[in-house]
Coordinates of C-alpha atoms in Angstrom, one line a residue:
X2 CA 82.4 125.7 184.8
X3 CA 83.0 129.5 184.4
X4 CA 80.7 131.5 182.0
X5 CA 80.8 134.6 180.8
X6 CA 78.9 137.3 181.2
X7 CA 78.9 141.4 180.2
X8 CA 78.7 143.7 183.2
X9 CA 75.4 144.3 185.2
X10 CA 73.9 147.6 184.8
X11 CA 73.6 150.0 187.8
X12 CA 71.8 150.2 190.3
X13 CA 72.1 146.3 190.9
X14 CA 71.5 144.5 194.0
X15 CA 71.3 140.9 195.8
X16 CA 70.0 139.7 198.9
X17 CA 70.8 136.3 200.8
X18 CA 68.4 136.5 204.1
X19 CA 69.9 133.4 205.6
X20 CA 73.6 134.3 205.3
X21 CA 74.0 135.3 208.9
X22 CA 73.1 131.4 209.9
X23 CA 76.2 130.1 208.0
X24 CA 79.1 129.5 210.1
X25 CA 82.6 129.0 209.5
X26 CA 86.0 128.3 211.1
X27 CA 88.0 131.4 212.3
X28 CA 91.4 132.6 210.8
X29 CA 94.4 131.5 212.9
X30 CA 94.9 133.0 216.0
X31 CA 98.9 133.9 215.3
X32 CA 98.2 136.3 212.5
X33 CA 97.7 139.3 214.5
X34 CA 100.9 138.6 216.7
X35 CA 102.9 138.4 213.7
X36 CA 101.5 141.7 212.1
X37 CA 102.1 143.3 215.6
X38 CA 105.7 142.3 215.7
X39 CA 106.4 143.9 212.3
X40 CA 108.4 147.0 212.7
X41 CA 106.1 150.3 212.2
X42 CA 103.0 148.1 213.0
X43 CA 100.3 150.3 214.7
X44 CA 96.2 149.7 214.2
X45 CA 94.8 152.1 211.5
X46 CA 92.3 154.4 212.9
X47 CA 88.7 153.8 213.1
X48 CA 87.0 157.3 212.6
X49 CA 83.3 158.1 214.0
X50 CA 81.4 160.3 211.2
X51 CA 78.2 161.3 213.3
X52 CA 77.2 163.4 210.1
X53 CA 76.9 160.1 208.0
X54 CA 74.9 158.4 210.9
X55 CA 72.5 161.2 210.5
X56 CA 72.5 161.2 206.6
X57 CA 72.0 157.5 206.4
X58 CA 69.4 157.2 209.4
X59 CA 71.4 155.0 211.9
X60 CA 73.1 155.0 215.1
X61 CA 76.6 155.2 214.4
X62 CA 78.8 155.2 211.6
X63 CA 82.7 154.2 211.7
X64 CA 85.2 154.2 208.7
X65 CA 88.2 152.0 209.2
X66 CA 91.0 154.2 207.6
X67 CA 93.3 151.9 205.7
X68 CA 95.2 155.0 204.0
X69 CA 98.4 154.4 205.9
X70 CA 99.1 150.3 206.6
X71 CA 103.1 149.2 207.5
X72 CA 104.1 152.3 205.6
X73 CA 101.7 151.8 202.3
X74 CA 98.7 153.6 201.1
X75 CA 96.4 150.3 201.5
X76 CA 95.5 147.6 203.5
X77 CA 97.3 145.0 201.3
X78 CA 100.3 144.9 203.3
X79 CA 98.5 142.7 205.7
X80 CA 97.7 139.9 203.4
X81 CA 101.3 140.2 201.4
X82 CA 103.2 140.3 204.3
X83 CA 101.8 137.1 206.0
X84 CA 101.9 135.4 202.8
X85 CA 105.4 135.8 202.3
X86 CA 106.3 135.2 205.8
X87 CA 104.9 131.8 205.4
X88 CA 106.2 131.1 201.9
X89 CA 109.7 131.9 202.7
X90 CA 109.6 130.0 206.2
X91 CA 108.4 126.7 204.5
X92 CA 111.1 127.3 201.7
X93 CA 113.5 127.4 204.3
X94 CA 112.3 124.2 205.9
X95 CA 112.7 122.4 202.6
X96 CA 115.5 121.5 199.8
X97 CA 114.4 124.5 197.6
X98 CA 116.0 126.5 200.4
X99 CA 119.3 128.8 198.8
X100 CA 119.8 132.1 197.2
X101 CA 117.1 134.6 196.7
X102 CA 113.7 134.0 195.7
X103 CA 111.4 135.8 193.0
X104 CA 108.1 136.8 194.3
X105 CA 105.7 137.1 191.3
X106 CA 102.4 138.6 191.2
X107 CA 99.6 140.6 188.8
X108 CA 98.3 143.5 190.5
X109 CA 95.7 146.5 190.1
X110 CA 98.3 148.5 191.9
X111 CA 98.4 148.0 195.9
X112 CA 98.9 144.3 196.2
X113 CA 102.0 144.5 193.8
X114 CA 103.3 147.2 195.5
X115 CA 102.9 145.2 199.1
X116 CA 104.6 142.2 197.7
X117 CA 107.3 144.3 196.3
X118 CA 107.8 146.3 199.4
X119 CA 108.0 142.8 201.3
X120 CA 110.7 141.5 198.9
X121 CA 112.7 144.3 199.1
X122 CA 112.8 144.4 203.0
X123 CA 113.7 140.6 203.0
X124 CA 116.4 140.5 200.2
X125 CA 114.4 138.8 197.9
X126 CA 113.0 139.9 194.2
X127 CA 109.9 140.8 192.8
X128 CA 108.5 140.8 189.6
X129 CA 105.0 142.4 188.9
X130 CA 102.8 142.0 185.9
X131 CA 100.4 145.3 185.6
X132 CA 97.4 145.2 183.4
X133 CA 95.9 148.1 181.1
X134 CA 94.1 151.0 183.0
X135 CA 96.7 151.3 185.8
X136 CA 97.9 154.8 186.4
X137 CA 101.6 155.1 185.6
X138 CA 102.2 156.7 189.2
X139 CA 100.8 153.6 190.8
X140 CA 103.2 151.3 188.1
X141 CA 106.1 153.8 189.2
X142 CA 105.6 153.3 193.1
X143 CA 106.0 149.5 192.3
X144 CA 109.0 150.3 190.6
X145 CA 110.6 152.4 193.1
X146 CA 110.5 149.2 195.5
X147 CA 113.0 148.0 193.4
X148 CA 110.7 145.4 191.5
X149 CA 110.8 144.0 187.7
X150 CA 107.6 145.8 186.5
X151 CA 105.9 143.9 183.2
X152 CA 103.1 146.0 181.6
X153 CA 100.4 143.7 180.1
X154 CA 98.1 144.7 176.8
X155 CA 95.0 143.1 178.5
X156 CA 93.0 143.1 181.7
X157 CA 93.3 142.1 185.3
X158 CA 92.8 138.4 184.4
X159 CA 95.3 138.2 181.6
X160 CA 97.8 140.2 183.8
X161 CA 97.2 136.9 186.3
X162 CA 97.6 134.3 183.7
X163 CA 101.1 136.0 182.6
X164 CA 102.3 136.0 186.2
X165 CA 101.6 132.4 186.5
X166 CA 103.2 131.2 183.1
X167 CA 106.4 133.7 184.3
X168 CA 106.4 131.3 187.4
X169 CA 106.4 128.2 185.5
X170 CA 109.5 129.4 183.2
X171 CA 111.7 130.9 186.2
X172 CA 113.7 129.2 188.4
X173 CA 113.1 129.9 192.3
X174 CA 110.3 131.8 191.6
X175 CA 106.9 131.7 193.5
X176 CA 103.6 132.9 192.7
X177 CA 102.2 135.1 195.2
X178 CA 98.5 136.0 194.3
X179 CA 95.7 137.2 196.0
X180 CA 93.1 135.7 193.9
X181 CA 92.6 131.6 193.6
X182 CA 91.8 129.4 191.1
X183 CA 91.8 125.3 191.1
X184 CA 95.0 124.1 192.0
X185 CA 96.4 127.0 193.3
X186 CA 94.9 127.9 196.8
X187 CA 97.3 127.9 199.4
X188 CA 98.9 131.0 198.8
X189 CA 95.8 133.1 198.6
X190 CA 94.3 131.4 201.7
X191 CA 97.5 132.9 203.4
X192 CA 96.6 136.4 202.2
X193 CA 93.2 135.8 203.3
X194 CA 94.2 135.0 206.8
X195 CA 96.5 137.9 206.9
X196 CA 93.5 140.2 206.6
X197 CA 92.2 138.9 210.0
X198 CA 94.3 141.5 211.5
X199 CA 92.0 144.7 210.4
X200 CA 88.8 142.8 211.9
X201 CA 90.6 142.0 215.4
X202 CA 91.6 145.3 215.3
X203 CA 88.0 146.7 214.8
X204 CA 86.7 144.5 217.4
X205 CA 89.1 146.2 219.9
X206 CA 88.6 149.6 218.8
X207 CA 84.5 149.5 218.7
X208 CA 84.8 147.9 222.3
X209 CA 87.0 150.9 223.2
X210 CA 83.8 153.4 222.5
X211 CA 81.4 151.1 223.7
X212 CA 80.1 150.6 220.1
X213 CA 79.5 146.8 220.6
X214 CA 79.1 144.8 217.7
X215 CA 78.7 146.2 214.4
X216 CA 74.9 145.6 212.5
X217 CA 76.7 146.0 209.3
X218 CA 79.9 145.9 207.5
X219 CA 80.5 147.4 204.1
X220 CA 83.5 145.7 202.1
X221 CA 85.1 146.7 198.6
X222 CA 85.4 143.8 196.4
X223 CA 87.6 142.9 193.7
X224 CA 88.4 139.1 193.5
X225 CA 86.9 138.8 197.0
X226 CA 89.7 137.9 199.4
X227 CA 89.0 141.0 201.8
X228 CA 85.4 140.1 201.7
X229 CA 86.4 136.3 202.3
X230 CA 88.1 137.5 205.6
X231 CA 85.2 139.4 206.7
X232 CA 82.8 136.4 206.4
X233 CA 85.6 134.1 208.0
X234 CA 85.9 136.9 211.0
X235 CA 82.0 137.6 211.6
X236 CA 80.7 134.0 210.5
X237 CA 83.1 132.2 212.8
X238 CA 80.8 133.8 215.9
X239 CA 77.4 132.6 216.8
X240 CA 74.5 133.3 214.6
X241 CA 73.0 136.9 214.4
X242 CA 76.3 138.5 214.0
X243 CA 77.1 141.4 211.4
X244 CA 75.2 141.9 208.1
X245 CA 77.8 141.9 205.3
X246 CA 77.4 144.0 202.1
X247 CA 80.1 143.4 199.2
X248 CA 80.4 146.5 196.8
X249 CA 81.7 146.4 193.2
X250 CA 82.0 148.9 189.9
X251 CA 79.1 148.5 188.0
X252 CA 81.6 147.6 185.1
X253 CA 83.1 144.6 187.2
X254 CA 80.7 143.3 189.4
X255 CA 81.9 139.8 188.9
X256 CA 80.8 138.7 192.6
X257 CA 77.5 140.4 192.0
X258 CA 77.0 138.5 188.8
X259 CA 77.9 135.0 190.5
X260 CA 75.6 135.6 193.5
X261 CA 72.6 136.3 191.2
X262 CA 73.6 133.3 189.0
X263 CA 74.5 131.2 192.1
X264 CA 77.6 129.9 190.0
X265 CA 80.9 131.3 189.6
X266 CA 80.9 133.2 186.5
X267 CA 83.3 136.1 185.1
X268 CA 82.3 139.3 183.8
X269 CA 83.8 141.4 180.8
X270 CA 84.9 144.3 182.7
X271 CA 84.8 147.7 181.5
X272 CA 87.1 151.0 182.6
X273 CA 86.6 152.4 186.1
X274 CA 88.4 154.6 188.4
X275 CA 88.2 151.8 191.1
X276 CA 90.9 150.2 189.5
X277 CA 91.9 148.1 192.3
X278 CA 88.2 146.6 192.1
X279 CA 88.3 146.0 188.3
X280 CA 88.5 142.3 188.2
X281 CA 86.0 139.9 186.4
X282 CA 86.7 136.6 187.8
X283 CA 85.9 136.0 191.6
X284 CA 88.7 133.8 193.7
X285 CA 87.5 130.5 193.5
X286 CA 88.6 130.3 197.3
X287 CA 86.6 132.9 198.1
X288 CA 83.4 132.1 196.2
X289 CA 82.0 129.5 198.8
X290 CA 82.3 132.1 201.7
X291 CA 80.7 134.8 199.6
X292 CA 78.0 132.9 198.3
X293 CA 77.1 131.5 201.6
X294 CA 78.2 134.3 204.1
X295 CA 77.4 137.7 202.4
X296 CA 74.3 139.2 203.3
X297 CA 73.9 141.4 199.9
X298 CA 75.8 142.8 197.3
X299 CA 75.6 146.2 195.2
X300 CA 77.3 147.8 192.3
X301 CA 78.0 151.5 192.3
X302 CA 79.3 154.0 189.6
X303 CA 82.5 155.7 189.0
X304 CA 80.5 159.0 190.3
X305 CA 79.1 157.3 193.2
X306 CA 82.7 156.3 194.3
X307 CA 83.8 160.2 193.6
X308 CA 81.5 161.6 195.7
X309 CA 81.9 159.4 198.4
X310 CA 85.8 160.1 198.1
X311 CA 85.2 163.7 198.3
X312 CA 82.9 163.5 201.1
X313 CA 85.2 161.2 203.2
X314 CA 88.1 163.8 202.3
X315 CA 85.8 166.7 203.8
X316 CA 85.2 164.8 207.0
X317 CA 89.4 164.1 207.6
X318 CA 89.7 160.3 205.8
X319 CA 91.7 160.4 202.9
X320 CA 90.4 157.9 200.8
X321 CA 90.8 156.9 196.8
X322 CA 87.7 155.5 194.6
X323 CA 88.0 151.7 195.7
X324 CA 87.9 152.8 199.5
X325 CA 85.2 155.1 199.2
X326 CA 83.2 152.4 197.3
X327 CA 81.8 151.5 200.9
X328 CA 80.5 154.6 201.1
X329 CA 78.6 154.6 197.9
X330 CA 77.6 151.1 198.4
X331 CA 75.8 151.9 201.5
X332 CA 74.3 155.1 200.2
X333 CA 73.0 153.1 197.1
X334 CA 71.5 150.6 199.7
X335 CA 70.0 152.6 202.2
X336 CA 68.4 155.5 200.3
X337 CA 66.3 155.8 197.3
X338 CA 64.0 153.8 195.8
X339 CA 63.3 150.4 197.6
X340 CA 65.5 151.3 200.7
X341 CA 62.8 150.6 203.3
X342 CA 62.9 146.9 201.8
X343 CA 66.8 146.7 201.6
X344 CA 67.3 147.9 205.5
X345 CA 64.7 145.4 206.4
X346 CA 66.5 142.6 204.6
X347 CA 69.8 144.0 206.3
X348 CA 67.8 144.2 209.6
X349 CA 69.2 147.8 210.2
X350 CA 67.0 150.5 212.6
X351 CA 67.7 154.1 213.8
X352 CA 70.0 152.5 216.4
X353 CA 72.3 150.4 214.0
X354 CA 76.4 150.6 213.9
X355 CA 77.8 150.7 210.8
X356 CA 81.4 150.1 209.8
X357 CA 82.7 151.1 206.4
X358 CA 85.9 149.6 205.2
X359 CA 88.1 152.3 203.5
X360 CA 90.8 150.2 202.1
X361 CA 92.9 152.6 200.6
X362 CA 94.1 156.2 200.7
X363 CA 94.2 158.9 197.8
X364 CA 98.1 158.0 197.3
X365 CA 97.2 154.7 196.3
X366 CA 94.8 155.8 193.4
X367 CA 96.1 158.5 191.4
X368 CA 92.9 158.6 189.4
X369 CA 91.3 160.5 192.2
X370 CA 91.2 164.1 191.8
X371 CA 88.9 165.7 194.6
X372 CA 86.5 168.3 193.4
X373 CA 87.7 171.7 193.9
X374 CA 83.9 172.4 195.4

């Protein structure tokens, strides 16, 4: 049963020392091949930043730069494209085939734009529900994809509810949502599968620079779908693989609260510049993977994220507040009071290799304005 909590104060930390012994099946093998067949596909950069390695007292630090993914400024196109492909293929083989389909979703920005882009490219319709707090420029970018946009007087969870209600009342409509709940898990599962391409690219890119296997991967978390994909990728390998760290805003730390309680809970969210992570309820599909497969979770402030975004920009990686949360989270975990114990928990040493997922560019989040300094 879902329980409502207030947001956790920062800094907040949870560790699960046994996570690397947990295993699960891998993602489907054909996902990467599907993405590679799309026009404009190319692996996104994996950029090594030695100055961050020196700051964090580790061997090597790489940032996976998702500022341009299939022509959009965030990683979400991977999940949306695979899920829409699977949805339309299934409908084409059923009695539901016919005229255009309306693809409906709720979004904090990037997922909705990705669904709208896929609908436009494939001759379908899109209807996107946008909660309060999403920047007007992000909403305008969704509308520019020829989607119908409905603004919701409420938070992300309310936008999801309204999107689901709209599908029930709309002929030839399909909900393409990147969070799951009991009775709605197949399409969110396809979205998670789509993210497997990102991790397959990282494997190839690390091997190309003799970096081997990462010792830590830091993942920004909203409802937890990308983190579920990370767990699936790294926990479908032999035990002893990468440590996985989830990072959330301190005002919307639903995964951290759930891990702390060891139960699926909802937090009451507050305002944050990390709008794409402003989600109070973890996906029910993701939750078992996060509970059993994450090594640690941490919450960061907007100020932490803004500083990280500015620092990444100075190093040549364009990152919005959500993408920069991974650096903010690693800094919070590996420096300051208690850092030595947290490093031990994560099994990190001076030769360790870290991979930080920067999930969006600055164009994806107009809230971010770099410090003039």
